[in-house]
Amino acid sequence: MPIDLYCVMGNPVTHSRSPWIHARFAELTGQTLRYEKRLIALDAFAVSARAFAAEGGRGCNITVPFKFDAAKLADRISARAALAGAANVLSFGDGAILGDNTDGAGLVSDLQRNAGFDLCGRHLLLIGAGGAAAGVLGPLLRERPASITVANRTLARASDLVARHASLALQHEVDLLASSLAELSGQFELVINATSSSLSDSGVPVAGSTLKSGALAYDMMYGAPAQGFLTWAAEHGASARDGLGMLVGQAAETFLIWRGVRPPELQVLVELRSVMQER
Ligand code: ATR
């Protein structure tokens, strides 16, 4: 029998940790599979995904910049991916392409299980309204925080994202608000950076006064790009956490979809951190 084949598709994709994570999940759960990296030309996502399925691929993870294309390519899509408008997982079976989004579940799992931060009844600030923020807003709302403020440089994008999630917020009794960065006020128990501002070296886009005493500041990035935000958080007396646990968390949710087994997420996160520190 041929070995089950999976991959991560992106551009760039060289530094992706997903092959390492999935190989370790497979080892620890006694599964046999192969997981590769595929660099995809910017105009070739759909054709490459279909070719991978035709070649016998069972599924793929999707990273920057193809998550929106992946949602459009899928024949069927989960409710959470539809709400996000983006997919980070495709599964190929019975001739159909199924799309899902496990980013939000990965974040929630890292916050609640690994960091011990209970979201219920808390006041949250989500900075950014692009693809990264869209992927996590629905799953955050489902945890019933008291409020979520979505603050973005471009107010219209925050307002759109909030409008799309208004009925889910109502259903879960969450006060969901949109703000521009310039007019942002208030203090929050959890501040999540979902912007790409660190990639342009433009600093943290909100003031330290947004952090309530004892707050947790979370950057969805990890490694060097998260460093500025983590330092800023520490300078303002907040606890700081990078997005490595979210990465492992979304991979664990993906593995569960593909293989029907939940891998030991925390163990793999601890191992990955130590592998990264050795380098
Ligand atoms: P991603 O998929 O990573 O979310 P994106 O959809 O391009 O990428 O969104 C990037 C996010 O980072 C947006 O919220 C963007 O703000 P705008 O909507 O106003 O563009 C935000 N962002 C990028 N650079 C920023 C900066 N220097 N300061 C503040 N926000 C920034």
mmCIF file of C-alpha atoms and ligand atoms in Angstrom:
data_model
loop_
_atom_site.group_PDB
_atom_site.id
_atom_site.type_symbol
_atom_site.label_atom_id
_atom_site.label_comp_id
_atom_site.label_asym_id
_atom_site.label_seq_id
_atom_site.Cartn_x
_atom_site.Cartn_y
_atom_site.Cartn_z
ATOM 1 C CA MET A 1 0.000 0.000 0.000
ATOM 2 C CA PRO A 2 1.386 3.474 -0.825
ATOM 3 C CA ILE A 3 2.188 5.628 2.171
ATOM 4 C CA ASP A 4 -0.356 8.423 2.868
ATOM 5 C CA LEU A 5 1.014 11.692 1.549
ATOM 6 C CA TYR A 6 0.356 15.212 2.898
ATOM 7 C CA CYS A 7 2.059 18.575 2.427
ATOM 8 C CA VAL A 8 2.079 22.259 3.308
ATOM 9 C CA MET A 9 1.682 24.650 0.374
ATOM 10 C CA GLY A 10 2.848 28.230 0.626
ATOM 11 C CA ASN A 11 5.106 30.953 -0.728
ATOM 12 C CA PRO A 12 7.467 31.284 1.047
ATOM 13 C CA VAL A 13 7.446 27.864 2.713
ATOM 14 C CA THR A 14 11.122 27.086 3.387
ATOM 15 C CA HIS A 15 10.941 27.819 7.111
ATOM 16 C CA SER A 16 7.688 25.932 7.737
ATOM 17 C CA ARG A 17 7.782 23.777 10.878
ATOM 18 C CA SER A 18 4.717 21.761 9.795
ATOM 19 C CA PRO A 19 6.657 18.771 8.345
ATOM 20 C CA TRP A 20 8.543 18.415 11.644
ATOM 21 C CA ILE A 21 5.359 18.727 13.721
ATOM 22 C CA HIS A 22 3.340 16.216 11.681
ATOM 23 C CA ALA A 23 6.221 13.729 11.535
ATOM 24 C CA ARG A 24 6.456 13.892 15.333
ATOM 25 C CA PHE A 25 2.657 13.542 15.747
ATOM 26 C CA ALA A 26 2.776 10.460 13.485
ATOM 27 C CA GLU A 27 5.627 8.941 15.463
ATOM 28 C CA LEU A 28 3.907 9.522 18.811
ATOM 29 C CA THR A 29 0.537 8.127 17.664
ATOM 30 C CA GLY A 30 1.937 5.190 15.680
ATOM 31 C CA GLN A 31 0.680 6.485 12.330
ATOM 32 C CA THR A 32 2.479 6.032 9.018
ATOM 33 C CA LEU A 33 2.506 9.020 6.694
ATOM 34 C CA ARG A 34 4.739 11.343 4.693
ATOM 35 C CA TYR A 35 4.447 15.147 4.969
ATOM 36 C CA GLU A 36 6.309 17.454 2.569
ATOM 37 C CA LYS A 37 6.829 21.163 1.885
ATOM 38 C CA ARG A 38 5.683 22.512 -1.476
ATOM 39 C CA LEU A 39 6.682 25.951 -2.718
ATOM 40 C CA ILE A 40 3.834 27.098 -4.972
ATOM 41 C CA ALA A 41 4.111 29.848 -7.611
ATOM 42 C CA LEU A 42 1.907 32.797 -6.713
ATOM 43 C CA ASP A 43 -0.417 32.252 -9.693
ATOM 44 C CA ALA A 44 -0.530 28.448 -9.478
ATOM 45 C CA PHE A 45 -2.296 27.528 -6.257
ATOM 46 C CA ALA A 46 -5.461 25.876 -7.658
ATOM 47 C CA VAL A 47 -3.648 23.888 -10.316
ATOM 48 C CA SER A 48 -0.981 22.751 -7.818
ATOM 49 C CA ALA A 49 -3.549 21.643 -5.219
ATOM 50 C CA ARG A 50 -5.485 19.655 -7.827
ATOM 51 C CA ALA A 51 -2.249 18.112 -9.130
ATOM 52 C CA PHE A 52 -1.278 17.085 -5.583
ATOM 53 C CA ALA A 53 -4.675 15.398 -5.125
ATOM 54 C CA ALA A 54 -4.313 13.629 -8.507
ATOM 55 C CA GLU A 55 -0.868 12.406 -7.469
ATOM 56 C CA GLY A 56 -2.488 10.658 -4.471
ATOM 57 C CA GLY A 57 -2.133 13.408 -1.830
ATOM 58 C CA ARG A 58 -4.620 12.937 1.013
ATOM 59 C CA GLY A 59 -4.587 16.512 2.253
ATOM 60 C CA CYS A 60 -2.602 19.702 2.614
ATOM 61 C CA ASN A 61 -2.094 22.607 4.943
ATOM 62 C CA ILE A 62 -2.223 26.037 3.380
ATOM 63 C CA THR A 63 -0.122 28.966 4.489
ATOM 64 C CA VAL A 64 0.512 32.522 3.321
ATOM 65 C CA PRO A 65 -0.725 33.771 0.869
ATOM 66 C CA PHE A 66 -3.114 31.041 -0.291
ATOM 67 C CA LYS A 67 -5.654 30.644 2.549
ATOM 68 C CA PHE A 68 -8.331 32.690 0.739
ATOM 69 C CA ASP A 69 -7.713 30.801 -2.534
ATOM 70 C CA ALA A 70 -7.999 27.521 -0.646
ATOM 71 C CA ALA A 71 -11.443 28.453 0.705
ATOM 72 C CA LYS A 72 -12.577 29.263 -2.833
ATOM 73 C CA LEU A 73 -11.151 26.051 -4.279
ATOM 74 C CA ALA A 74 -12.935 23.733 -1.820
ATOM 75 C CA ASP A 75 -16.093 21.946 -3.024
ATOM 76 C CA ARG A 76 -17.358 21.863 0.574
ATOM 77 C CA ILE A 77 -16.268 24.019 3.469
ATOM 78 C CA SER A 78 -16.743 23.882 7.246
ATOM 79 C CA ALA A 79 -18.807 26.565 8.985
ATOM 80 C CA ARG A 80 -15.698 27.980 10.701
ATOM 81 C CA ALA A 81 -13.791 28.264 7.397
ATOM 82 C CA ALA A 82 -16.811 29.885 5.726
ATOM 83 C CA LEU A 83 -17.000 32.484 8.507
ATOM 84 C CA ALA A 84 -13.264 33.167 8.253
ATOM 85 C CA GLY A 85 -13.428 33.246 4.438
ATOM 86 C CA ALA A 86 -10.146 31.327 4.563
ATOM 87 C CA ALA A 87 -8.991 27.708 4.812
ATOM 88 C CA ASN A 88 -5.713 26.385 6.202
ATOM 89 C CA VAL A 89 -6.607 22.712 5.635
ATOM 90 C CA LEU A 90 -7.755 20.859 2.527
ATOM 91 C CA SER A 91 -8.678 17.177 2.562
ATOM 92 C CA PHE A 92 -8.984 15.164 -0.622
ATOM 93 C CA GLY A 93 -11.414 12.274 -0.669
ATOM 94 C CA ASP A 94 -14.033 10.758 -2.977
ATOM 95 C CA GLY A 95 -13.131 13.221 -5.706
ATOM 96 C CA ALA A 96 -14.204 16.214 -3.577
ATOM 97 C CA ILE A 97 -12.049 18.866 -1.886
ATOM 98 C CA LEU A 98 -13.048 19.665 1.707
ATOM 99 C CA GLY A 99 -11.877 22.932 3.281
ATOM 100 C CA ASP A 100 -11.527 23.720 6.972
ATOM 101 C CA ASN A 101 -9.858 26.284 9.200
ATOM 102 C CA THR A 102 -8.110 25.090 12.361
ATOM 103 C CA ASP A 103 -6.197 28.307 13.154
ATOM 104 C CA GLY A 104 -8.752 29.574 15.669
ATOM 105 C CA ALA A 105 -9.044 26.208 17.389
ATOM 106 C CA GLY A 106 -5.227 26.163 17.612
ATOM 107 C CA LEU A 107 -5.172 29.585 19.265
ATOM 108 C CA VAL A 108 -7.972 28.761 21.715
ATOM 109 C CA SER A 109 -6.309 25.485 22.636
ATOM 110 C CA ASP A 110 -2.939 27.159 23.231
ATOM 111 C CA LEU A 111 -4.517 29.892 25.365
ATOM 112 C CA GLN A 112 -6.750 27.668 27.452
ATOM 113 C CA ARG A 113 -4.911 24.342 27.676
ATOM 114 C CA ASN A 114 -1.265 25.394 27.466
ATOM 115 C CA ALA A 115 -1.263 28.930 28.904
ATOM 116 C CA GLY A 116 -4.126 28.284 31.368
ATOM 117 C CA PHE A 117 -5.959 31.451 30.281
ATOM 118 C CA ASP A 118 -9.725 30.960 30.600
ATOM 119 C CA LEU A 119 -11.410 33.134 27.945
ATOM 120 C CA CYS A 120 -14.897 33.027 29.440
ATOM 121 C CA GLY A 121 -16.022 36.431 30.786
ATOM 122 C CA ARG A 122 -12.767 38.220 29.844
ATOM 123 C CA HIS A 123 -12.192 41.458 27.892
ATOM 124 C CA LEU A 124 -10.200 40.851 24.709
ATOM 125 C CA LEU A 125 -8.472 43.105 22.201
ATOM 126 C CA LEU A 126 -7.802 41.646 18.749
ATOM 127 C CA ILE A 127 -5.429 43.874 16.779
ATOM 128 C CA GLY A 128 -5.740 43.464 13.012
ATOM 129 C CA ALA A 129 -8.552 42.573 10.640
ATOM 130 C CA GLY A 130 -6.771 40.653 7.876
ATOM 131 C CA GLY A 131 -6.703 36.925 7.217
ATOM 132 C CA ALA A 132 -5.012 36.049 10.513
ATOM 133 C CA ALA A 133 -7.642 37.883 12.597
ATOM 134 C CA ALA A 134 -10.527 36.540 10.489
ATOM 135 C CA GLY A 135 -9.384 32.972 11.140
ATOM 136 C CA VAL A 136 -9.617 33.273 14.921
ATOM 137 C CA LEU A 137 -12.545 35.597 15.678
ATOM 138 C CA GLY A 138 -15.283 32.933 15.420
ATOM 139 C CA PRO A 139 -13.559 30.394 17.712
ATOM 140 C CA LEU A 140 -12.762 33.181 20.235
ATOM 141 C CA LEU A 141 -16.442 34.240 20.305
ATOM 142 C CA ARG A 142 -17.537 30.657 20.966
ATOM 143 C CA GLU A 143 -15.593 30.731 24.264
ATOM 144 C CA ARG A 144 -17.948 33.470 25.536
ATOM 145 C CA PRO A 145 -15.573 36.240 26.566
ATOM 146 C CA ALA A 146 -17.348 39.344 27.950
ATOM 147 C CA SER A 147 -16.171 41.466 25.013
ATOM 148 C CA ILE A 148 -13.939 41.480 21.955
ATOM 149 C CA THR A 149 -12.725 44.749 20.449
ATOM 150 C CA VAL A 150 -11.310 44.381 16.933
ATOM 151 C CA ALA A 151 -8.931 47.292 16.325
ATOM 152 C CA ASN A 152 -7.398 47.857 12.929
ATOM 153 C CA ARG A 153 -5.405 50.562 11.139
ATOM 154 C CA THR A 154 -8.128 50.575 8.480
ATOM 155 C CA LEU A 155 -11.407 50.880 10.405
ATOM 156 C CA ALA A 156 -13.560 49.655 7.491
ATOM 157 C CA ARG A 157 -11.892 46.217 7.557
ATOM 158 C CA ALA A 158 -12.505 45.878 11.318
ATOM 159 C CA SER A 159 -16.134 46.956 10.839
ATOM 160 C CA ASP A 160 -16.628 44.377 8.040
ATOM 161 C CA LEU A 161 -15.156 41.595 10.155
ATOM 162 C CA VAL A 162 -17.328 42.552 13.130
ATOM 163 C CA ALA A 163 -20.465 42.752 10.951
ATOM 164 C CA ARG A 164 -19.793 39.253 9.583
ATOM 165 C CA HIS A 165 -19.576 37.894 13.133
ATOM 166 C CA ALA A 166 -22.445 39.918 14.655
ATOM 167 C CA SER A 167 -24.961 37.074 14.880
ATOM 168 C CA LEU A 168 -22.410 34.662 16.368
ATOM 169 C CA ALA A 169 -21.544 37.341 18.968
ATOM 170 C CA LEU A 170 -25.218 37.788 19.802
ATOM 171 C CA GLN A 171 -25.710 34.038 20.102
ATOM 172 C CA HIS A 172 -22.811 33.784 22.582
ATOM 173 C CA GLU A 173 -23.666 37.059 24.376
ATOM 174 C CA VAL A 174 -20.350 38.728 23.566
ATOM 175 C CA ASP A 175 -20.032 42.486 23.200
ATOM 176 C CA LEU A 176 -18.276 42.731 19.797
ATOM 177 C CA LEU A 177 -16.913 46.135 18.764
ATOM 178 C CA ALA A 178 -14.809 47.603 15.964
ATOM 179 C CA SER A 179 -12.308 50.428 16.438
ATOM 180 C CA SER A 180 -9.609 52.221 14.525
ATOM 181 C CA LEU A 181 -6.154 52.116 16.113
ATOM 182 C CA ALA A 182 -6.232 55.885 16.511
ATOM 183 C CA GLU A 183 -9.476 55.882 18.522
ATOM 184 C CA LEU A 184 -8.843 52.770 20.579
ATOM 185 C CA SER A 185 -9.528 53.166 24.291
ATOM 186 C CA GLY A 186 -9.981 50.904 27.289
ATOM 187 C CA GLN A 187 -7.954 48.223 29.010
ATOM 188 C CA PHE A 188 -7.940 44.531 28.175
ATOM 189 C CA GLU A 189 -7.059 41.279 29.918
ATOM 190 C CA LEU A 190 -5.876 39.664 26.677
ATOM 191 C CA VAL A 191 -4.291 41.570 23.782
ATOM 192 C CA ILE A 192 -3.743 39.508 20.630
ATOM 193 C CA ASN A 193 -1.541 40.825 17.845
ATOM 194 C CA ALA A 194 -2.858 39.507 14.521
ATOM 195 C CA THR A 195 -1.211 42.176 12.379
ATOM 196 C CA SER A 196 1.783 41.812 10.111
ATOM 197 C CA SER A 197 3.256 45.105 11.371
ATOM 198 C CA SER A 198 6.365 43.407 12.779
ATOM 199 C CA LEU A 199 7.294 42.232 9.268
ATOM 200 C CA SER A 200 7.690 45.872 8.235
ATOM 201 C CA ASP A 201 9.520 46.769 11.469
ATOM 202 C CA SER A 202 6.920 49.398 12.268
ATOM 203 C CA GLY A 203 6.562 48.587 15.959
ATOM 204 C CA VAL A 204 3.594 47.657 18.094
ATOM 205 C CA PRO A 205 0.477 49.397 16.768
ATOM 206 C CA VAL A 206 -1.232 50.036 20.152
ATOM 207 C CA ALA A 207 -0.253 51.818 23.386
ATOM 208 C CA GLY A 208 0.931 49.991 26.502
ATOM 209 C CA SER A 209 -2.041 51.504 28.350
ATOM 210 C CA THR A 210 -4.318 48.957 26.583
ATOM 211 C CA LEU A 211 -2.835 46.275 28.869
ATOM 212 C CA LYS A 212 -4.779 45.837 32.082
ATOM 213 C CA SER A 213 -2.677 44.922 35.098
ATOM 214 C CA GLY A 214 -1.900 41.171 34.895
ATOM 215 C CA ALA A 215 -2.837 41.023 31.190
ATOM 216 C CA LEU A 216 -1.600 38.434 28.732
ATOM 217 C CA ALA A 217 -0.155 39.765 25.464
ATOM 218 C CA TYR A 218 -0.149 37.199 22.644
ATOM 219 C CA ASP A 219 1.517 37.494 19.246
ATOM 220 C CA MET A 220 0.257 35.094 16.595
ATOM 221 C CA MET A 221 3.765 35.051 15.112
ATOM 222 C CA TYR A 222 6.771 33.263 16.600
ATOM 223 C CA GLY A 223 10.541 33.485 16.356
ATOM 224 C CA ALA A 224 12.200 36.778 15.409
ATOM 225 C CA PRO A 225 9.045 38.527 14.069
ATOM 226 C CA ALA A 226 7.287 38.145 17.454
ATOM 227 C CA GLN A 227 10.195 39.523 19.460
ATOM 228 C CA GLY A 228 9.309 43.235 19.337
ATOM 229 C CA PHE A 229 5.774 42.596 20.616
ATOM 230 C CA LEU A 230 6.965 40.257 23.374
ATOM 231 C CA THR A 231 9.538 42.800 24.565
ATOM 232 C CA TRP A 232 6.907 45.565 24.484
ATOM 233 C CA ALA A 233 4.558 43.396 26.577
ATOM 234 C CA ALA A 234 7.252 42.652 29.166
ATOM 235 C CA GLU A 235 8.205 46.341 29.363
ATOM 236 C CA HIS A 236 4.582 47.110 30.270
ATOM 237 C CA GLY A 237 4.356 44.415 32.931
ATOM 238 C CA ALA A 238 2.245 41.949 30.938
ATOM 239 C CA SER A 239 2.817 38.231 30.501
ATOM 240 C CA ALA A 240 3.913 37.535 26.939
ATOM 241 C CA ARG A 241 3.357 34.536 24.701
ATOM 242 C CA ASP A 242 4.270 33.903 21.076
ATOM 243 C CA GLY A 243 2.261 31.935 18.516
ATOM 244 C CA LEU A 244 4.306 28.737 18.458
ATOM 245 C CA GLY A 245 1.644 26.958 20.540
ATOM 246 C CA MET A 246 -1.029 28.133 18.095
ATOM 247 C CA LEU A 247 1.004 26.646 15.252
ATOM 248 C CA VAL A 248 1.231 23.284 17.026
ATOM 249 C CA GLY A 249 -2.443 23.568 18.066
ATOM 250 C CA GLN A 250 -3.716 24.107 14.523
ATOM 251 C CA ALA A 251 -1.545 21.206 13.377
ATOM 252 C CA ALA A 252 -3.018 18.972 16.104
ATOM 253 C CA GLU A 253 -6.573 19.869 14.996
ATOM 254 C CA THR A 254 -5.558 19.146 11.391
ATOM 255 C CA PHE A 255 -4.041 15.790 12.365
ATOM 256 C CA LEU A 256 -7.289 14.902 14.136
ATOM 257 C CA ILE A 257 -9.285 15.692 10.970
ATOM 258 C CA TRP A 258 -6.981 13.643 8.739
ATOM 259 C CA ARG A 259 -6.115 10.711 11.013
ATOM 260 C CA GLY A 260 -8.960 10.567 13.572
ATOM 261 C CA VAL A 261 -6.458 10.711 16.470
ATOM 262 C CA ARG A 262 -5.619 13.655 18.755
ATOM 263 C CA PRO A 263 -1.823 13.905 19.095
ATOM 264 C CA PRO A 264 -0.035 15.017 22.312
ATOM 265 C CA GLU A 265 0.068 18.725 21.497
ATOM 266 C CA LEU A 266 1.814 20.046 24.608
ATOM 267 C CA GLN A 267 4.622 17.472 24.440
ATOM 268 C CA VAL A 268 5.326 18.373 20.807
ATOM 269 C CA LEU A 269 5.237 22.106 21.618
ATOM 270 C CA VAL A 270 7.825 21.646 24.376
ATOM 271 C CA GLU A 271 10.026 19.581 22.050
ATOM 272 C CA LEU A 272 9.711 22.081 19.199
ATOM 273 C CA ARG A 273 10.700 24.976 21.468
ATOM 274 C CA SER A 274 13.797 23.140 22.561
ATOM 275 C CA VAL A 275 14.721 22.215 18.959
ATOM 276 C CA MET A 276 14.343 25.885 17.953
ATOM 277 C CA GLN A 277 16.450 27.091 20.877
ATOM 278 C CA GLU A 278 19.283 24.729 19.955
ATOM 279 C CA ARG A 279 19.623 26.398 16.548
HETATM 280 P P1 ATR B 1 -2.697 38.356 7.267
HETATM 281 O O1 ATR B 1 -3.248 37.256 6.421
HETATM 282 O O2 ATR B 1 -1.337 38.080 7.837
HETATM 283 O O3 ATR B 1 -3.655 38.821 8.303
HETATM 284 P P2 ATR B 1 -3.372 40.697 5.746
HETATM 285 O O4 ATR B 1 -4.704 40.144 5.364
HETATM 286 O O5 ATR B 1 -2.561 41.426 4.720
HETATM 287 O O6 ATR B 1 -2.406 39.558 6.257
HETATM 288 O O7 ATR B 1 -3.575 41.624 7.038
HETATM 289 C C1 ATR B 1 -2.511 42.260 7.661
HETATM 290 C C2 ATR B 1 -3.046 42.981 8.913
HETATM 291 O O8 ATR B 1 -1.952 43.665 9.532
HETATM 292 C C3 ATR B 1 -4.097 44.035 8.623
HETATM 293 O O9 ATR B 1 -4.959 44.131 9.739
HETATM 294 C C4 ATR B 1 -3.236 45.291 8.489
HETATM 295 O O10 ATR B 1 -3.940 46.511 8.673
HETATM 296 P P3 ATR B 1 -4.757 47.168 7.421
HETATM 297 O O11 ATR B 1 -6.012 46.370 7.280
HETATM 298 O O12 ATR B 1 -4.993 48.554 7.857
HETATM 299 O O13 ATR B 1 -3.834 47.050 6.240
HETATM 300 C C5 ATR B 1 -2.256 45.070 9.601
HETATM 301 N N1 ATR B 1 -1.006 45.827 9.457
HETATM 302 C C6 ATR B 1 -0.012 45.598 8.579
HETATM 303 N N2 ATR B 1 0.998 46.488 8.763
HETATM 304 C C7 ATR B 1 0.620 47.300 9.803
HETATM 305 C C8 ATR B 1 1.222 48.398 10.480
HETATM 306 N N3 ATR B 1 2.428 48.851 10.135
HETATM 307 N N4 ATR B 1 0.535 48.973 11.505
HETATM 308 C C9 ATR B 1 -0.683 48.508 11.860
HETATM 309 N N5 ATR B 1 -1.309 47.482 11.255
HETATM 310 C C10 ATR B 1 -0.662 46.875 10.243
#
